[in-house]
Amino acid sequence: MSRVLVLNTGSSSIKYRLFDMGDRAVLASGLLERIGEETSRLTHWTEGADPLVVDRRVADHQEGLDAIFEALGSSSGLSAGLAAIGHRVVHGGEQFSTPAVIDDKVVEAIRELIPLAPLHNPGNLLGIETARAAFPAIPQVAVFDTAFHRTMPPRAYRYALPRDLADRLRIRRYGFHGTSHAYVSREAARHLGRPLAEVNLVTMHLGNGASVAAVAGGRSVDTSMGLTPLEGLVMGTRSGDLDPAIVFFLHREAGLAFDEIETLLNQESGMKGLAGANDMREVERRAAGGDDRAREALDVYCYRLRKYVAAYAAVLGGVDALVFTAGVGENSHTVRASVCSGLECLGVRVDDARNQVRSQRPRTVSSDDSTVAVLVVPTNEELEIAEQTLAAIGDRRAS
Ligand code: ADP
């Protein structure tokens, strides 16, 4: 009974990974895309075999999970030895500061949080309900993106809004990408050879979505995303921080409805809005080819990030390491170099040769005379969810 299946269910896609928790090995993984569209695609990987690609219409999540369970069943005998299923849930609101073993009450609580995460929690919930129906005897655990940031103090999570209104509507900063910030914090401390409780870190999760966190002794004390994942850094398609009056301005001057503005800020802005491409590799290619918009977009992206890093160094009262992770953070040496240039005043010095080394392992890219270590630590949100899932059912069995 040492297998854990991790499900990350979105509105039109399901990502999954099956772990043998004995040695943390990935037995199988995959991605089902375009659920509900004309043709959906299931790509399924199993250890040591060619990927299996199935193109056919998958009408809904129920059918989608059936197809995934079938692929897992035939490739790895899924339910044999399945100890638990771990679900990524984006918004855990104020209720959830730790993973929750799923029962009807937890399902209702996640449903109740839909107004706070209308783009994410409904998909997550569908995954939970479908998996519970398929495997009623297997414990299931919800692991929340927000949970790691529940340690933020009020000065970090309060917006300066009328208190009663904000409290009634649960408007506050929650933060996201918590499993990733938690995972890379632990790995960074391990790489530094120091106890997590003794290090101050600024962790940068730079994927399509992007956020930065100030982590003091393993606890999140501030992070750049807020009530929703829209706040903070410039992202692939999200604007990040804006003057909130821009929303009213767009409504009045461009005649946009509020849901159109929501789409504009979430899906048409960020690098896509600035450079015409949300994929950082493409933006870098265009910049290298002399495209001024792409160059400026990269400048805006790195400048915003640099400001957050310096602000969080102040929040922490000194920082031991900067940690880069996720697609852009792990792969783009130019973004890392650009973010760190200008931070010499904090004692940050990047070593060019080390910074350009490519590797799947945690590594140091700062020079020996840098007083702040600069690290690249590959994230593994699925493994973190699997570990937390196993710990949660272990806790329940023990209690
Ligand atoms: P998410 O999980 O949020 O979808 P990822 O962590 O996979 O995202 O990161 C996706 C981003 O990483 C994309 O913008 C992609 O362009 C970028 N990326 C991946 N590889 C590289 C690379 N070699 N150089 C620069 N950016 C990269």
Tab-separated table of C-alpha atoms and ligand atoms in Angstrom:
chain	number	residue	atom	x	y	z
A	1	MET	CA	0.000	0.000	0.000
A	2	SER	CA	2.614	2.499	-0.957
A	3	ARG	CA	1.221	4.110	-4.066
A	4	VAL	CA	-0.192	7.626	-4.212
A	5	LEU	CA	-1.992	9.054	-7.230
A	6	VAL	CA	-1.837	12.844	-7.569
A	7	LEU	CA	-4.549	14.572	-9.589
A	8	ASN	CA	-4.436	18.183	-10.740
A	9	THR	CA	-7.809	18.807	-12.324
A	10	GLY	CA	-8.447	22.025	-14.204
A	11	SER	CA	-11.535	23.229	-16.004
A	12	SER	CA	-10.549	21.509	-19.267
A	13	SER	CA	-7.516	19.396	-18.387
A	14	ILE	CA	-6.356	16.758	-15.898
A	15	LYS	CA	-2.693	16.185	-15.014
A	16	TYR	CA	-1.799	13.093	-13.013
A	17	ARG	CA	1.163	11.273	-11.574
A	18	LEU	CA	1.362	7.912	-9.842
A	19	PHE	CA	4.132	7.518	-7.246
A	20	ASP	CA	5.583	4.546	-5.484
A	21	MET	CA	6.206	6.238	-2.153
A	22	GLY	CA	8.638	3.532	-1.114
A	23	ASP	CA	11.344	5.119	-3.245
A	24	ARG	CA	9.432	8.192	-4.566
A	25	ALA	CA	9.579	6.704	-8.090
A	26	VAL	CA	7.130	7.915	-10.735
A	27	LEU	CA	5.351	4.800	-12.045
A	28	ALA	CA	3.208	6.643	-14.571
A	29	SER	CA	2.066	10.147	-15.392
A	30	GLY	CA	0.078	11.966	-17.979
A	31	LEU	CA	-2.039	14.783	-19.208
A	32	LEU	CA	-5.543	14.877	-20.605
A	33	GLU	CA	-6.195	18.102	-22.520
A	34	ARG	CA	-9.174	19.795	-24.158
A	35	ILE	CA	-11.933	18.023	-22.223
A	36	GLY	CA	-15.299	18.864	-23.801
A	37	GLU	CA	-13.807	20.023	-27.106
A	38	GLU	CA	-14.081	18.341	-30.489
A	39	THR	CA	-10.988	16.197	-29.960
A	40	SER	CA	-9.293	15.670	-26.645
A	41	ARG	CA	-5.815	14.257	-26.211
A	42	LEU	CA	-4.568	11.888	-23.543
A	43	THR	CA	-0.786	11.572	-23.311
A	44	HIS	CA	0.265	8.826	-20.927
A	45	TRP	CA	3.810	8.002	-19.864
A	46	THR	CA	4.937	4.840	-18.116
A	47	GLU	CA	8.401	4.115	-16.849
A	48	GLY	CA	10.506	2.602	-19.629
A	49	ALA	CA	7.817	2.663	-22.360
A	50	ASP	CA	7.005	4.938	-25.285
A	51	PRO	CA	4.336	7.511	-24.496
A	52	LEU	CA	0.806	6.520	-25.359
A	53	VAL	CA	-1.159	9.243	-27.187
A	54	VAL	CA	-4.907	8.857	-27.615
A	55	ASP	CA	-6.892	11.442	-29.597
A	56	ARG	CA	-10.622	11.148	-29.161
A	57	ARG	CA	-13.456	13.192	-27.801
A	58	VAL	CA	-13.738	13.161	-24.037
A	59	ALA	CA	-17.034	14.828	-23.183
A	60	ASP	CA	-16.557	15.573	-19.494
A	61	HIS	CA	-14.424	14.976	-16.405
A	62	GLN	CA	-16.175	11.702	-15.622
A	63	GLU	CA	-15.190	10.292	-18.997
A	64	GLY	CA	-11.761	11.859	-18.635
A	65	LEU	CA	-10.998	10.178	-15.341
A	66	ASP	CA	-12.352	6.888	-16.686
A	67	ALA	CA	-9.858	7.136	-19.572
A	68	ILE	CA	-7.020	7.964	-17.173
A	69	PHE	CA	-7.903	5.156	-14.777
A	70	GLU	CA	-8.074	2.784	-17.721
A	71	ALA	CA	-4.600	3.838	-18.928
A	72	LEU	CA	-3.228	3.551	-15.380
A	73	GLY	CA	-4.993	0.247	-14.821
A	74	SER	CA	-3.562	-1.392	-17.872
A	75	SER	CA	-0.089	0.100	-17.505
A	76	SER	CA	0.409	-0.162	-13.764
A	77	GLY	CA	-2.487	-2.031	-12.185
A	78	LEU	CA	-3.690	1.194	-10.583
A	79	SER	CA	-5.822	0.169	-7.664
A	80	ALA	CA	-3.405	-2.530	-6.500
A	81	GLY	CA	-1.611	-0.978	-3.571
A	82	LEU	CA	-3.121	2.489	-3.962
A	83	ALA	CA	-2.847	4.042	-0.500
A	84	ALA	CA	-4.447	7.386	-1.318
A	85	ILE	CA	-5.324	9.946	-3.947
A	86	GLY	CA	-4.026	13.490	-3.471
A	87	HIS	CA	-5.834	16.372	-5.145
A	88	ARG	CA	-4.378	19.775	-5.841
A	89	VAL	CA	-6.906	22.415	-4.786
A	90	VAL	CA	-6.090	26.009	-5.619
A	91	HIS	CA	-8.035	27.907	-2.963
A	92	GLY	CA	-8.334	26.786	0.639
A	93	GLY	CA	-9.474	30.173	1.969
A	94	GLU	CA	-9.011	30.803	5.672
A	95	GLN	CA	-10.206	27.326	6.700
A	96	PHE	CA	-7.345	25.230	5.420
A	97	SER	CA	-3.827	25.738	6.684
A	98	THR	CA	-2.948	22.049	6.245
A	99	PRO	CA	-3.995	19.285	3.836
A	100	ALA	CA	-7.457	17.866	4.533
A	101	VAL	CA	-8.586	14.246	4.363
A	102	ILE	CA	-11.654	14.565	2.145
A	103	ASP	CA	-15.132	13.894	3.469
A	104	ASP	CA	-18.490	15.508	2.628
A	105	LYS	CA	-17.723	18.491	4.875
A	106	VAL	CA	-14.424	19.204	3.131
A	107	VAL	CA	-16.131	18.962	-0.266
A	108	GLU	CA	-18.741	21.486	0.889
A	109	ALA	CA	-16.048	23.813	2.240
A	110	ILE	CA	-14.210	23.729	-1.124
A	111	ARG	CA	-17.493	24.406	-2.909
A	112	GLU	CA	-18.147	27.313	-0.599
A	113	LEU	CA	-14.797	28.815	-1.655
A	114	ILE	CA	-15.725	28.921	-5.364
A	115	PRO	CA	-16.483	32.681	-5.297
A	116	LEU	CA	-12.841	33.241	-4.262
A	117	ALA	CA	-11.456	31.050	-7.080
A	118	PRO	CA	-14.110	30.785	-9.790
A	119	LEU	CA	-11.530	29.842	-12.429
A	120	HIS	CA	-9.935	27.023	-10.429
A	121	ASN	CA	-11.911	25.466	-7.575
A	122	PRO	CA	-14.805	24.170	-9.750
A	123	GLY	CA	-12.406	22.021	-11.821
A	124	ASN	CA	-10.593	20.809	-8.702
A	125	LEU	CA	-13.927	19.871	-7.154
A	126	LEU	CA	-15.012	17.920	-10.221
A	127	GLY	CA	-11.810	15.883	-9.966
A	128	ILE	CA	-12.476	15.141	-6.293
A	129	GLU	CA	-16.098	14.139	-6.788
A	130	THR	CA	-15.368	11.913	-9.772
A	131	ALA	CA	-12.439	10.195	-8.055
A	132	ARG	CA	-14.444	9.646	-4.860
A	133	ALA	CA	-17.213	8.007	-6.864
A	134	ALA	CA	-14.711	5.778	-8.690
A	135	PHE	CA	-12.703	4.801	-5.582
A	136	PRO	CA	-15.004	5.111	-2.554
A	137	ALA	CA	-12.752	2.945	-0.375
A	138	ILE	CA	-9.525	4.844	-1.030
A	139	PRO	CA	-8.727	7.839	1.182
A	140	GLN	CA	-8.457	11.122	-0.684
A	141	VAL	CA	-6.697	14.259	0.440
A	142	ALA	CA	-7.005	17.885	-0.669
A	143	VAL	CA	-3.701	19.801	-0.749
A	144	PHE	CA	-4.213	23.545	-1.034
A	145	ASP	CA	-2.071	26.065	-2.928
A	146	THR	CA	-2.916	28.677	-0.314
A	147	ALA	CA	-2.142	26.624	2.809
A	148	PHE	CA	1.585	27.349	3.062
A	149	HIS	CA	0.887	31.093	3.195
A	150	ARG	CA	-1.545	30.884	6.142
A	151	THR	CA	1.390	31.878	8.366
A	152	MET	CA	1.464	35.401	6.874
A	153	PRO	CA	0.912	38.061	9.526
A	154	PRO	CA	-1.989	40.554	9.189
A	155	ARG	CA	0.344	43.334	8.039
A	156	ALA	CA	1.118	41.213	4.976
A	157	TYR	CA	-2.346	39.849	4.247
A	158	ARG	CA	-4.570	42.866	5.028
A	159	TYR	CA	-5.679	45.147	2.216
A	160	ALA	CA	-6.380	48.714	3.300
A	161	LEU	CA	-10.119	48.403	2.727
A	162	PRO	CA	-12.970	49.031	5.169
A	163	ARG	CA	-12.402	46.258	7.681
A	164	ASP	CA	-15.984	45.022	8.102
A	165	LEU	CA	-16.604	44.785	4.382
A	166	ALA	CA	-13.318	43.009	3.747
A	167	ASP	CA	-13.912	40.553	6.601
A	168	ARG	CA	-17.493	39.816	5.541
A	169	LEU	CA	-16.430	39.060	1.962
A	170	ARG	CA	-13.157	37.336	3.032
A	171	ILE	CA	-11.127	39.827	0.997
A	172	ARG	CA	-7.484	39.423	2.007
A	173	ARG	CA	-4.257	38.205	0.508
A	174	TYR	CA	-4.056	34.397	0.435
A	175	GLY	CA	-1.125	33.650	-1.885
A	176	PHE	CA	-0.751	30.604	-4.162
A	177	HIS	CA	1.879	28.118	-5.435
A	178	GLY	CA	2.257	27.147	-1.760
A	179	THR	CA	3.244	23.526	-2.415
A	180	SER	CA	6.049	24.717	-4.678
A	181	HIS	CA	7.335	27.408	-2.304
A	182	ALA	CA	7.246	24.855	0.550
A	183	TYR	CA	9.041	22.177	-1.470
A	184	VAL	CA	11.840	24.387	-2.806
A	185	SER	CA	12.353	25.977	0.624
A	186	ARG	CA	13.049	22.569	2.147
A	187	GLU	CA	15.242	21.524	-0.769
A	188	ALA	CA	17.150	24.821	-0.662
A	189	ALA	CA	17.921	24.404	3.053
A	190	ARG	CA	19.057	20.845	2.376
A	191	HIS	CA	21.297	22.061	-0.453
A	192	LEU	CA	22.762	24.753	1.807
A	193	GLY	CA	23.347	22.119	4.484
A	194	ARG	CA	21.473	24.179	7.073
A	195	PRO	CA	18.338	23.576	9.160
A	196	LEU	CA	15.276	25.065	7.449
A	197	ALA	CA	14.318	26.744	10.728
A	198	GLU	CA	17.480	28.849	10.539
A	199	VAL	CA	17.377	30.206	6.998
A	200	ASN	CA	15.690	33.201	5.398
A	201	LEU	CA	14.775	32.609	1.768
A	202	VAL	CA	13.203	34.494	-1.096
A	203	THR	CA	11.640	31.832	-3.333
A	204	MET	CA	10.627	32.672	-6.913
A	205	HIS	CA	8.210	30.323	-8.674
A	206	LEU	CA	8.383	31.493	-12.304
A	207	GLY	CA	6.131	29.373	-14.524
A	208	ASN	CA	3.236	30.563	-16.632
A	209	GLY	CA	1.840	31.871	-13.390
A	210	ALA	CA	4.544	33.410	-11.206
A	211	SER	CA	4.903	34.365	-7.575
A	212	VAL	CA	7.598	35.208	-5.075
A	213	ALA	CA	7.557	34.441	-1.350
A	214	ALA	CA	9.488	35.582	1.708
A	215	VAL	CA	10.119	32.451	3.783
A	216	ALA	CA	11.508	32.860	7.308
A	217	GLY	CA	12.614	29.624	8.951
A	218	GLY	CA	10.325	27.582	6.694
A	219	ARG	CA	7.268	29.805	7.245
A	220	SER	CA	5.802	32.062	4.575
A	221	VAL	CA	5.673	35.647	5.868
A	222	ASP	CA	4.719	37.385	2.616
A	223	THR	CA	3.975	36.520	-0.982
A	224	SER	CA	3.163	38.403	-4.145
A	225	MET	CA	-0.173	36.826	-5.154
A	226	GLY	CA	-3.233	38.052	-3.314
A	227	LEU	CA	-6.946	37.335	-3.111
A	228	THR	CA	-6.497	35.726	-6.529
A	229	PRO	CA	-3.449	34.673	-8.573
A	230	LEU	CA	-3.653	37.932	-10.543
A	231	GLU	CA	-1.650	40.119	-8.160
A	232	GLY	CA	2.106	40.560	-8.085
A	233	LEU	CA	4.630	39.642	-10.760
A	234	VAL	CA	4.313	40.045	-14.518
A	235	MET	CA	3.278	36.558	-15.736
A	236	GLY	CA	2.749	34.709	-19.022
A	237	THR	CA	-0.703	36.163	-19.597
A	238	ARG	CA	-1.514	37.962	-16.306
A	239	SER	CA	-0.732	41.596	-15.651
A	240	GLY	CA	0.289	41.270	-12.010
A	241	ASP	CA	0.238	44.532	-10.003
A	242	LEU	CA	-1.740	47.419	-11.492
A	243	ASP	CA	-3.224	50.667	-10.320
A	244	PRO	CA	-6.715	49.347	-9.398
A	245	ALA	CA	-8.199	52.455	-11.019
A	246	ILE	CA	-7.203	50.997	-14.404
A	247	VAL	CA	-10.183	48.656	-14.060
A	248	PHE	CA	-12.627	51.592	-13.803
A	249	PHE	CA	-10.762	53.409	-16.561
A	250	LEU	CA	-11.065	50.410	-18.929
A	251	HIS	CA	-14.740	50.138	-18.066
A	252	ARG	CA	-15.442	53.831	-18.720
A	253	GLU	CA	-13.069	54.626	-21.573
A	254	ALA	CA	-12.922	51.330	-23.495
A	255	GLY	CA	-16.503	50.337	-22.720
A	256	LEU	CA	-15.392	46.924	-21.463
A	257	ALA	CA	-17.678	44.904	-19.194
A	258	PHE	CA	-16.174	43.621	-15.942
A	259	ASP	CA	-15.948	40.020	-17.139
A	260	GLU	CA	-14.164	41.258	-20.280
A	261	ILE	CA	-11.687	43.140	-18.104
A	262	GLU	CA	-11.190	40.015	-15.984
A	263	THR	CA	-10.353	38.040	-19.140
A	264	LEU	CA	-8.098	40.833	-20.439
A	265	LEU	CA	-6.060	40.967	-17.225
A	266	ASN	CA	-5.858	37.181	-16.771
A	267	GLN	CA	-5.431	35.948	-20.335
A	268	GLU	CA	-4.332	38.772	-22.627
A	269	SER	CA	-1.840	40.702	-20.512
A	270	GLY	CA	1.585	39.944	-19.019
A	271	MET	CA	4.224	38.837	-21.545
A	272	LYS	CA	1.527	38.031	-24.075
A	273	GLY	CA	0.200	41.580	-23.917
A	274	LEU	CA	3.630	43.193	-23.899
A	275	ALA	CA	5.581	41.005	-26.327
A	276	GLY	CA	2.888	39.097	-28.224
A	277	ALA	CA	3.975	35.714	-26.793
A	278	ASN	CA	3.476	34.169	-23.362
A	279	ASP	CA	6.094	31.451	-23.798
A	280	MET	CA	9.314	32.824	-22.341
A	281	ARG	CA	11.455	30.886	-24.834
A	282	GLU	CA	9.687	32.676	-27.672
A	283	VAL	CA	10.024	36.064	-25.970
A	284	GLU	CA	13.756	35.446	-25.491
A	285	ARG	CA	14.136	34.350	-29.125
A	286	ARG	CA	12.413	37.512	-30.329
A	287	ALA	CA	14.465	39.720	-28.024
A	288	ALA	CA	17.688	38.093	-29.243
A	289	GLY	CA	16.527	38.742	-32.802
A	290	GLY	CA	16.228	42.469	-32.117
A	291	ASP	CA	12.499	42.759	-31.325
A	292	ASP	CA	12.251	45.901	-29.148
A	293	ARG	CA	8.867	44.973	-27.664
A	294	ALA	CA	10.207	41.630	-26.511
A	295	ARG	CA	13.285	43.301	-25.005
A	296	GLU	CA	11.177	45.819	-23.128
A	297	ALA	CA	8.808	43.075	-21.949
A	298	LEU	CA	11.758	41.151	-20.471
A	299	ASP	CA	12.966	44.334	-18.831
A	300	VAL	CA	9.546	44.970	-17.248
A	301	TYR	CA	9.334	41.313	-16.112
A	302	CYS	CA	12.764	41.297	-14.450
A	303	TYR	CA	12.463	44.792	-12.971
A	304	ARG	CA	9.173	43.908	-11.223
A	305	LEU	CA	10.773	40.767	-9.835
A	306	ARG	CA	13.901	42.592	-8.678
A	307	LYS	CA	11.768	45.087	-6.731
A	308	TYR	CA	9.940	42.249	-4.965
A	309	VAL	CA	13.201	40.485	-4.095
A	310	ALA	CA	14.639	43.624	-2.519
A	311	ALA	CA	11.382	44.327	-0.674
A	312	TYR	CA	11.321	40.781	0.717
A	313	ALA	CA	14.951	41.024	1.786
A	314	ALA	CA	13.787	43.964	3.909
A	315	VAL	CA	10.729	42.022	5.139
A	316	LEU	CA	13.045	39.205	6.285
A	317	GLY	CA	15.638	41.550	7.759
A	318	GLY	CA	18.309	39.847	5.673
A	319	VAL	CA	18.285	36.923	3.317
A	320	ASP	CA	20.458	33.803	3.094
A	321	ALA	CA	19.436	32.645	-0.374
A	322	LEU	CA	17.414	33.552	-3.438
A	323	VAL	CA	15.775	30.483	-4.957
A	324	PHE	CA	14.701	30.274	-8.607
A	325	THR	CA	12.240	27.580	-9.671
A	326	ALA	CA	9.596	26.461	-12.258
A	327	GLY	CA	9.870	26.648	-16.065
A	328	VAL	CA	11.421	30.107	-16.364
A	329	GLY	CA	13.303	30.086	-13.048
A	330	GLU	CA	14.907	26.705	-13.713
A	331	ASN	CA	15.733	27.260	-17.377
A	332	SER	CA	16.331	30.911	-18.170
A	333	HIS	CA	19.829	31.996	-17.178
A	334	THR	CA	19.178	35.399	-18.772
A	335	VAL	CA	16.163	36.066	-16.538
A	336	ARG	CA	18.150	34.969	-13.461
A	337	ALA	CA	21.088	37.194	-14.388
A	338	SER	CA	18.863	40.161	-15.146
A	339	VAL	CA	16.850	39.850	-11.911
A	340	CYS	CA	20.046	39.685	-9.858
A	341	SER	CA	21.822	42.536	-11.619
A	342	GLY	CA	21.288	45.558	-9.414
A	343	LEU	CA	21.039	43.432	-6.268
A	344	GLU	CA	24.793	43.667	-5.656
A	345	CYS	CA	23.885	46.220	-2.966
A	346	LEU	CA	22.347	43.308	-1.012
A	347	GLY	CA	25.453	41.167	-1.475
A	348	VAL	CA	24.125	39.171	-4.454
A	349	ARG	CA	26.712	38.108	-7.033
A	350	VAL	CA	25.906	35.674	-9.807
A	351	ASP	CA	28.696	33.590	-11.350
A	352	ASP	CA	28.140	33.670	-15.117
A	353	ALA	CA	29.603	30.237	-15.829
A	354	ARG	CA	27.691	28.525	-13.002
A	355	ASN	CA	24.513	30.313	-14.041
A	356	GLN	CA	24.695	28.829	-17.529
A	357	VAL	CA	25.067	25.213	-16.439
A	358	ARG	CA	21.936	23.182	-17.175
A	359	SER	CA	20.938	20.488	-14.714
A	360	GLN	CA	17.904	18.813	-13.149
A	361	ARG	CA	19.467	19.053	-9.701
A	362	PRO	CA	19.518	21.830	-7.088
A	363	ARG	CA	22.576	24.005	-7.681
A	364	THR	CA	24.315	27.191	-6.630
A	365	VAL	CA	24.764	29.851	-9.305
A	366	SER	CA	26.211	32.633	-7.146
A	367	SER	CA	29.932	33.295	-6.881
A	368	ASP	CA	31.974	32.299	-3.835
A	369	ASP	CA	32.132	35.925	-2.643
A	370	SER	CA	28.347	36.423	-2.817
A	371	THR	CA	27.003	36.939	0.710
A	372	VAL	CA	23.574	35.811	-0.480
A	373	ALA	CA	23.471	32.383	-2.167
A	374	VAL	CA	21.596	32.246	-5.454
A	375	LEU	CA	20.129	28.791	-6.055
A	376	VAL	CA	18.246	27.011	-8.803
A	377	VAL	CA	16.028	24.345	-7.261
A	378	PRO	CA	13.768	22.320	-9.583
A	379	THR	CA	10.290	22.202	-8.119
A	380	ASN	CA	8.195	19.062	-7.815
A	381	GLU	CA	4.684	20.046	-6.816
A	382	GLU	CA	3.290	16.574	-7.520
A	383	LEU	CA	5.785	14.867	-5.225
A	384	GLU	CA	5.082	17.447	-2.509
A	385	ILE	CA	1.331	16.774	-2.858
A	386	ALA	CA	2.002	13.024	-2.672
A	387	GLU	CA	4.148	13.451	0.474
A	388	GLN	CA	1.555	15.683	2.131
A	389	THR	CA	-1.205	13.253	1.167
A	390	LEU	CA	0.612	10.342	2.741
A	391	ALA	CA	1.362	12.388	5.874
A	392	ALA	CA	-2.300	13.435	6.157
A	393	ILE	CA	-3.634	9.891	6.022
A	394	GLY	CA	-0.860	8.794	8.383
A	395	ASP	CA	-1.954	11.480	10.855
A	396	ARG	CA	-5.547	10.351	10.572
A	397	ARG	CA	-4.621	6.696	11.139
A	398	ALA	CA	-2.538	7.681	14.133
A	399	SER	CA	-5.309	9.759	15.728
B	1	ADP	P1	3.164	26.058	-15.486
B	1	ADP	O1	3.344	24.801	-14.649
B	1	ADP	O2	2.809	27.276	-14.721
B	1	ADP	O3	2.313	25.859	-16.710
B	1	ADP	P2	6.015	25.837	-16.068
B	1	ADP	O4	6.608	25.824	-14.719
B	1	ADP	O5	6.052	24.606	-16.881
B	1	ADP	O6	4.558	26.442	-16.065
B	1	ADP	O7	6.744	27.018	-16.897
B	1	ADP	C1	6.321	27.388	-18.150
B	1	ADP	C2	7.193	28.530	-18.618
B	1	ADP	O8	8.563	28.130	-18.562
B	1	ADP	C3	6.902	28.953	-20.054
B	1	ADP	O9	6.820	30.364	-20.134
B	1	ADP	C4	8.140	28.475	-20.791
B	1	ADP	O10	8.438	29.283	-21.872
B	1	ADP	C5	9.215	28.603	-19.737
B	1	ADP	N1	10.398	27.839	-20.105
B	1	ADP	C6	10.516	26.510	-20.229
B	1	ADP	N2	11.767	26.193	-20.676
B	1	ADP	C7	12.427	27.366	-20.834
B	1	ADP	C8	13.745	27.725	-21.284
B	1	ADP	N3	14.631	26.799	-21.652
B	1	ADP	N4	14.074	29.034	-21.312
B	1	ADP	C9	13.183	29.974	-20.944
B	1	ADP	N5	11.919	29.705	-20.520
B	1	ADP	C10	11.554	28.422	-20.469
